[in-house]
Coordinates of C-alpha atoms in Angstrom, one line a residue:
M1 CA -13.4 -23.7 -46.5
A2 CA -16.5 -22.3 -45.8
D3 CA -19.2 -24.4 -45.3
T4 CA -22.8 -23.9 -47.0
Y5 CA -25.8 -22.8 -45.5
A6 CA -27.4 -25.6 -46.1
N7 CA -24.8 -28.1 -45.1
S8 CA -24.8 -26.1 -41.6
Q9 CA -28.5 -26.2 -41.4
Y10 CA -28.0 -29.7 -42.1
K11 CA -25.7 -30.8 -39.7
D12 CA -27.7 -28.6 -37.1
A13 CA -30.4 -30.5 -37.1
M14 CA -29.0 -33.9 -37.7
L15 CA -27.2 -32.9 -34.6
K16 CA -30.7 -32.3 -32.4
I17 CA -32.4 -35.3 -34.0
R18 CA -29.0 -37.7 -32.7
A19 CA -29.7 -35.9 -29.0
L20 CA -33.6 -36.5 -29.2
L21 CA -33.5 -40.2 -30.2
P22 CA -32.2 -41.8 -27.1
V23 CA -35.2 -40.5 -24.9
L24 CA -37.4 -42.0 -27.9
P25 CA -39.0 -45.4 -28.3
P26 CA -36.4 -47.4 -30.4
C27 CA -39.1 -47.8 -33.2
C28 CA -38.7 -44.0 -33.7
A29 CA -35.1 -44.5 -35.0
E30 CA -36.8 -47.2 -37.8
F31 CA -39.3 -44.4 -38.8
L32 CA -36.5 -41.9 -39.0
R33 CA -34.8 -44.5 -41.6
G34 CA -38.0 -45.7 -43.7
I35 CA -38.6 -42.0 -44.7
E36 CA -35.0 -40.7 -45.2
N37 CA -35.4 -40.8 -48.5
D38 CA -38.8 -38.9 -49.1
T39 CA -38.1 -36.0 -46.5
L40 CA -36.0 -33.3 -45.2
V41 CA -33.7 -33.0 -42.4
R42 CA -35.9 -30.4 -41.0
T43 CA -39.2 -32.3 -41.4
R44 CA -37.9 -35.3 -39.5
Y45 CA -36.8 -33.3 -36.7
A46 CA -40.1 -31.9 -36.7
Y47 CA -41.6 -35.5 -36.5
L48 CA -39.8 -36.4 -33.4
C49 CA -40.8 -33.1 -31.9
D50 CA -44.5 -34.1 -32.3
L51 CA -44.1 -37.5 -31.6
R52 CA -42.6 -37.0 -28.2
T53 CA -45.3 -35.0 -27.1
F54 CA -47.6 -37.3 -28.2
F55 CA -45.8 -40.2 -25.9
S56 CA -45.6 -38.1 -22.8
F57 CA -49.2 -37.8 -23.4
L58 CA -49.5 -41.9 -23.7
L59 CA -47.8 -42.1 -20.2
T60 CA -50.4 -40.0 -18.5
L61 CA -52.9 -42.5 -19.5
P62 CA -53.9 -45.5 -16.9
E63 CA -53.1 -47.9 -19.7
F64 CA -49.8 -46.8 -20.6
N65 CA -48.6 -45.3 -17.0
N66 CA -47.1 -48.5 -16.2
A67 CA -44.2 -48.1 -18.8
P68 CA -41.2 -46.0 -16.6
D69 CA -40.5 -43.8 -19.4
M70 CA -41.8 -43.5 -23.2
R71 CA -38.2 -45.4 -24.2
A72 CA -40.2 -48.4 -22.7
L73 CA -43.2 -47.7 -25.1
T74 CA -43.2 -50.6 -27.9
L75 CA -45.1 -50.8 -31.2
A76 CA -47.6 -53.3 -29.1
D77 CA -48.5 -50.4 -27.0
L78 CA -48.8 -48.0 -29.7
N79 CA -51.5 -50.9 -31.3
R80 CA -53.7 -50.3 -28.5
V81 CA -54.0 -46.6 -28.9
S82 CA -57.8 -46.2 -29.9
V83 CA -59.5 -43.3 -31.8
T84 CA -61.1 -41.7 -28.2
D85 CA -57.1 -41.7 -27.0
V86 CA -56.0 -39.8 -30.5
E87 CA -58.8 -37.4 -29.7
N88 CA -58.0 -36.7 -25.9
Y89 CA -54.7 -35.8 -27.3
M90 CA -56.4 -33.1 -29.9
S91 CA -57.4 -32.1 -26.4
Y92 CA -54.9 -32.2 -24.5
L93 CA -52.5 -30.2 -27.3
S94 CA -54.9 -27.1 -27.0
Y95 CA -53.0 -26.5 -23.1
H96 CA -51.0 -29.0 -20.9
M97 CA -47.4 -28.4 -19.3
D98 CA -44.5 -29.7 -20.4
E99 CA -41.5 -31.6 -18.4
N100 CA -40.0 -28.1 -17.1
D101 CA -43.7 -27.4 -15.9
K102 CA -44.4 -24.7 -18.3
D103 CA -47.5 -23.7 -20.1
V104 CA -47.8 -24.7 -23.9
T105 CA -50.4 -24.0 -25.9
N106 CA -51.5 -24.8 -29.5
G107 CA -53.6 -23.6 -31.8
E108 CA -55.4 -24.9 -34.8
R109 CA -52.3 -25.1 -36.9
A110 CA -49.8 -26.7 -34.5
K111 CA -52.7 -29.5 -33.6
A112 CA -53.3 -29.8 -37.5
R113 CA -49.3 -30.3 -37.7
K114 CA -48.6 -32.6 -34.7
L115 CA -51.9 -35.0 -35.6
A116 CA -50.5 -34.9 -39.4
S117 CA -46.9 -36.1 -37.6
L118 CA -48.6 -39.0 -36.1
R119 CA -50.4 -40.0 -39.1
A120 CA -47.2 -40.2 -41.1
F121 CA -45.9 -42.4 -37.9
Y122 CA -48.6 -45.0 -38.1
K123 CA -48.8 -44.8 -42.1
Y124 CA -45.5 -45.9 -42.2
F125 CA -45.5 -48.4 -39.5
C126 CA -49.1 -49.9 -40.8
K127 CA -47.2 -50.0 -44.2
K128 CA -44.6 -52.4 -43.0
E129 CA -47.3 -54.4 -41.3
K130 CA -46.1 -53.9 -37.7
L131 CA -49.0 -52.0 -36.4
T132 CA -52.8 -53.1 -37.3
V133 CA -54.9 -50.5 -35.9
N134 CA -54.3 -46.6 -37.4
A135 CA -56.4 -44.4 -34.9
P136 CA -54.5 -41.7 -36.1
S137 CA -56.2 -41.7 -39.5
L138 CA -59.6 -42.2 -38.2
V139 CA -59.4 -38.6 -36.4
D140 CA -60.2 -35.3 -38.7
L141 CA -58.0 -32.5 -38.5
P142 CA -58.6 -29.4 -36.9
T143 CA -60.4 -26.8 -39.1
I144 CA -58.0 -24.4 -40.3
H145 CA -59.7 -20.6 -40.2
Q146 CA -58.1 -18.6 -42.7
K147 CA -56.2 -15.3 -41.6
A148 CA -56.6 -12.2 -43.4
I149 CA -53.7 -11.3 -45.0
V150 CA -51.8 -8.6 -44.4
R151 CA -49.6 -6.5 -47.1
L152 CA -48.3 -3.0 -47.5
E153 CA -50.1 -0.8 -50.5
P154 CA -47.5 0.9 -52.6
D155 CA -47.4 4.5 -50.8
E156 CA -46.4 1.8 -48.1
V157 CA -43.7 0.2 -49.9
A158 CA -42.1 3.5 -50.6
I159 CA -42.4 4.7 -46.9
L160 CA -40.2 1.5 -45.6
L161 CA -38.0 1.9 -48.1
D162 CA -37.5 5.5 -47.0
V163 CA -37.0 4.7 -43.5
V164 CA -34.5 2.1 -44.5
Q165 CA -32.3 4.6 -46.7
N166 CA -32.2 7.4 -44.1
G167 CA -33.1 5.9 -40.6
E168 CA -35.9 8.7 -40.0
G169 CA -37.5 7.7 -36.7
L170 CA -35.0 5.6 -35.3
T171 CA -33.8 6.2 -32.2
E172 CA -30.6 7.7 -31.1
R173 CA -28.8 4.1 -30.2
Q174 CA -30.7 2.5 -33.6
K175 CA -29.0 5.5 -35.6
T176 CA -25.6 4.7 -34.4
Y177 CA -25.7 0.9 -35.7
H178 CA -27.9 2.2 -39.1
Q179 CA -25.0 3.7 -40.3
R180 CA -23.1 0.6 -40.2
T181 CA -25.9 -1.9 -41.5
Q182 CA -27.8 0.7 -43.6
A183 CA -26.9 -0.6 -47.1
R184 CA -27.2 -4.0 -46.1
D185 CA -30.6 -3.5 -44.4
L186 CA -31.4 -1.8 -47.9
A187 CA -30.4 -4.9 -49.6
I188 CA -32.2 -7.4 -47.6
L189 CA -35.5 -5.6 -47.8
T190 CA -35.6 -4.6 -51.8
L191 CA -34.6 -8.1 -52.3
F192 CA -38.0 -9.3 -50.2
L193 CA -40.1 -6.8 -52.0
G194 CA -38.7 -7.2 -55.8
T195 CA -37.9 -10.9 -55.9
G196 CA -40.4 -12.0 -53.2
I197 CA -37.6 -14.5 -51.5
R198 CA -38.4 -16.4 -48.5
I199 CA -36.5 -15.5 -45.4
S200 CA -34.4 -18.8 -45.4
E201 CA -33.5 -18.5 -48.7
L202 CA -32.2 -14.9 -48.1
V203 CA -30.1 -15.8 -45.3
G204 CA -28.4 -18.9 -47.0
I205 CA -27.2 -16.7 -50.5
D206 CA -23.4 -16.5 -50.8
M207 CA -21.3 -13.8 -52.6
D208 CA -20.9 -16.3 -55.3
D209 CA -24.5 -17.0 -55.9
I210 CA -25.0 -13.3 -57.5
N211 CA -24.5 -13.0 -61.4
F212 CA -24.9 -9.1 -61.5
S213 CA -24.4 -9.3 -65.6
A214 CA -27.8 -11.2 -65.9
N215 CA -29.4 -9.7 -62.7
E216 CA -30.2 -12.9 -61.1
F217 CA -28.9 -15.2 -58.1
S218 CA -29.6 -18.9 -56.9
I219 CA -31.0 -19.8 -53.9
I220 CA -32.1 -23.3 -52.4
R221 CA -35.7 -23.5 -52.3
K222 CA -37.9 -24.7 -49.3
G223 CA -37.6 -28.3 -50.4
G224 CA -34.2 -28.2 -51.0
N225 CA -34.0 -27.9 -54.9
Q226 CA -31.9 -25.1 -56.2
D227 CA -33.4 -22.1 -58.6
I228 CA -32.7 -18.6 -60.2
L229 CA -34.7 -15.7 -59.0
V230 CA -34.5 -12.7 -61.4
F231 CA -34.3 -9.1 -59.9
G232 CA -34.9 -5.7 -61.4
D233 CA -32.8 -2.3 -61.2
E234 CA -33.9 -1.4 -58.1
A235 CA -33.2 -4.1 -56.2
R236 CA -29.6 -4.3 -58.7
A237 CA -29.0 -0.7 -57.0
A238 CA -29.2 -2.0 -53.6
L239 CA -26.8 -4.9 -54.1
L240 CA -24.3 -3.3 -55.7
G241 CA -24.7 -0.5 -53.1
Y242 CA -23.8 -3.3 -50.4
M243 CA -21.5 -5.5 -52.5
L244 CA -19.0 -2.4 -52.1
Q245 CA -19.1 -2.6 -48.3
R246 CA -19.0 -6.3 -48.2
E247 CA -15.7 -6.9 -50.1
S248 CA -14.2 -4.6 -47.8
M249 CA -15.7 -6.9 -44.3
T250 CA -13.5 -9.7 -43.1
A251 CA -15.8 -12.3 -42.5
E252 CA -15.6 -14.8 -39.2
P253 CA -13.9 -18.0 -39.9
G254 CA -16.8 -20.5 -42.1
H255 CA -18.8 -17.4 -42.6
E256 CA -16.4 -16.2 -45.7
D257 CA -18.9 -16.8 -48.7
A258 CA -22.2 -15.4 -46.7
L259 CA -23.2 -12.5 -48.6
F260 CA -24.9 -10.8 -45.8
L261 CA -23.1 -10.4 -42.3
S262 CA -24.4 -9.3 -39.0
L263 CA -22.3 -6.9 -36.9
Q264 CA -20.6 -10.2 -35.6
K265 CA -19.4 -11.0 -39.1
K266 CA -21.2 -13.5 -39.1
R267 CA -23.6 -14.9 -41.8
I268 CA -26.9 -13.0 -40.8
T269 CA -29.5 -15.5 -38.9
V270 CA -33.5 -15.7 -39.6
R271 CA -34.2 -14.0 -36.4
A272 CA -31.7 -11.2 -37.1
V273 CA -33.7 -10.5 -40.4
E274 CA -37.1 -11.0 -38.9
K275 CA -36.0 -8.4 -36.1
L276 CA -35.0 -5.7 -38.8
V277 CA -37.9 -6.0 -40.7
G278 CA -40.3 -5.1 -37.7
K279 CA -37.7 -2.3 -36.6
Y280 CA -38.1 -0.6 -39.9
A281 CA -41.6 -1.4 -40.5
S282 CA -42.9 -0.2 -36.8
I283 CA -42.3 3.1 -37.9
A284 CA -43.5 3.2 -41.5
T285 CA -46.5 1.2 -40.6
P286 CA -47.3 1.1 -36.8
L287 CA -50.8 0.0 -37.4
K288 CA -49.7 -3.2 -39.6
K289 CA -47.7 -6.1 -37.9
I290 CA -45.1 -6.9 -41.0
S291 CA -42.7 -9.8 -41.3
P292 CA -40.5 -10.6 -43.6
H293 CA -43.5 -13.4 -44.9
K294 CA -45.5 -10.5 -45.1
L295 CA -43.2 -8.8 -47.6
R296 CA -43.2 -11.8 -49.7
S297 CA -46.9 -11.5 -49.6
T298 CA -46.7 -7.8 -50.8
Y299 CA -44.4 -8.6 -53.9
G300 CA -47.1 -12.0 -54.5
T301 CA -50.0 -9.5 -54.6
T302 CA -48.3 -6.7 -56.5
L303 CA -47.1 -9.6 -59.0
Y304 CA -50.6 -10.7 -59.4
R305 CA -52.0 -7.3 -59.7
E306 CA -49.7 -6.6 -62.6
T307 CA -49.8 -9.3 -64.6
G308 CA -52.9 -11.3 -63.9
D309 CA -51.1 -14.4 -64.5
I310 CA -51.4 -17.0 -61.3
Y311 CA -49.1 -19.3 -62.7
L312 CA -46.2 -17.2 -63.3
V313 CA -46.7 -16.2 -59.6
A314 CA -46.4 -19.6 -58.6
D315 CA -43.7 -20.0 -60.4
V316 CA -41.8 -17.4 -59.2
L317 CA -42.8 -17.6 -55.8
G318 CA -41.5 -21.2 -55.5
H319 CA -45.3 -22.6 -55.1
K320 CA -45.4 -26.5 -55.7
D321 CA -49.0 -26.0 -55.9
V322 CA -50.9 -23.5 -57.9
N323 CA -53.9 -23.6 -55.5
T324 CA -51.3 -22.3 -53.1
T325 CA -50.9 -19.3 -54.6
R326 CA -54.7 -19.1 -55.7
K327 CA -55.7 -19.2 -52.3
H328 CA -53.5 -16.0 -51.0
Y329 CA -52.9 -14.0 -54.2
A330 CA -55.9 -14.6 -56.4
A331 CA -58.7 -13.3 -53.8
I332 CA -60.9 -10.6 -55.6
S333 CA -60.4 -7.0 -54.6
E334 CA -62.9 -4.8 -53.8
D335 CA -62.5 -2.3 -56.7
R336 CA -62.8 -5.8 -59.2
R337 CA -66.1 -6.8 -57.6
R338 CA -67.2 -3.2 -58.3
L339 CA -65.8 -3.6 -61.9
A340 CA -68.3 -7.2 -61.8
A341 CA -70.9 -5.3 -60.6
K342 CA -71.2 -3.4 -63.7
V343 CA -69.9 -6.0 -66.3
V344 CA -73.2 -7.9 -65.5
K345 CA -76.2 -6.7 -67.3
L346 CA -79.7 -7.4 -66.5
R347 CA -81.5 -5.1 -69.3
E348 CA -80.4 -3.6 -72.1
D349 CA -80.8 -0.2 -72.5
V350 CA -82.2 0.7 -69.2
P351 CA -82.3 4.3 -68.2
A352 CA -79.7 5.1 -65.3
A353 CA -81.7 6.0 -61.5
P354 CA -82.0 9.5 -61.6
S355 CA -79.8 11.2 -59.1
K356 CA -80.6 13.6 -55.8
D357 CA -79.8 16.4 -58.5
D358 CA -82.6 15.3 -60.7
Q359 CA -85.5 15.5 -57.7

């Protein structure tokens, strides 16, 4: 029987954790056990990766370089970490060399995440009273500057879907593959634009998850919970077009249940979906760098413009905090600002300013 996407992702992350733990201080295993019930396995693996970077940095400091490797670091050593050490670590993250002598840089978001991982680690052991000094909690998180949100306009959405449907603009080599993937690719792009689904949720869809009688399908959300998304007539038509092709395909063992298959007859990967979206978008909107997440933003923006209901947008997109939705989709557009300028009256019955024709 085919393994579910969620199970395969869990097993993959667990194998990575087990490979990483032997090179880290023993306290890391205790930390993972303590947070297992409150975190996703991918989060725990990300914590370990971030902690490995921090321990590598500590070994460069004179007060810690007597340890032969990071496995020798103890909680007593970590209790000696000062606020200055953590501040120097944040500076180190901006640019350093990894164990393979490759340049590594981190922007403000990556630095904030790594500090958050370190805070979680120290918070756990301070709560267990095995650490008494929590230096990371005294260091401010980097300021995160909001980036301009790139979305597609309605005419650009139509152009993009036309490119996917007819293959116009593709190279001759790309057109050869397009003949075999057109129905799949159209279904994928239509789902992004018609439901706001996340890329991880999309690649995890199984054939049995789709209910055409109710125009809905089940997904596993980012936090691991199951949810139901409803699709419209355009998505239904695109999905049915692909399903006719999919039902005649023989998938590789272990991938029989997957809805979207690669040319190798395996469940399509996140990276493959990113590449196919970029391929079509570079033709349809060459001046915009469009990713699957940008298609999700396009859906959220369109839904908010049409309904004005920020809570509906948050619910459909699977946001736990409506403030996340408001930050990204409730920005006042230029046309709404112009409307605001006309609505507010300072004085009643003030004659309009004379135009140039009247002068």
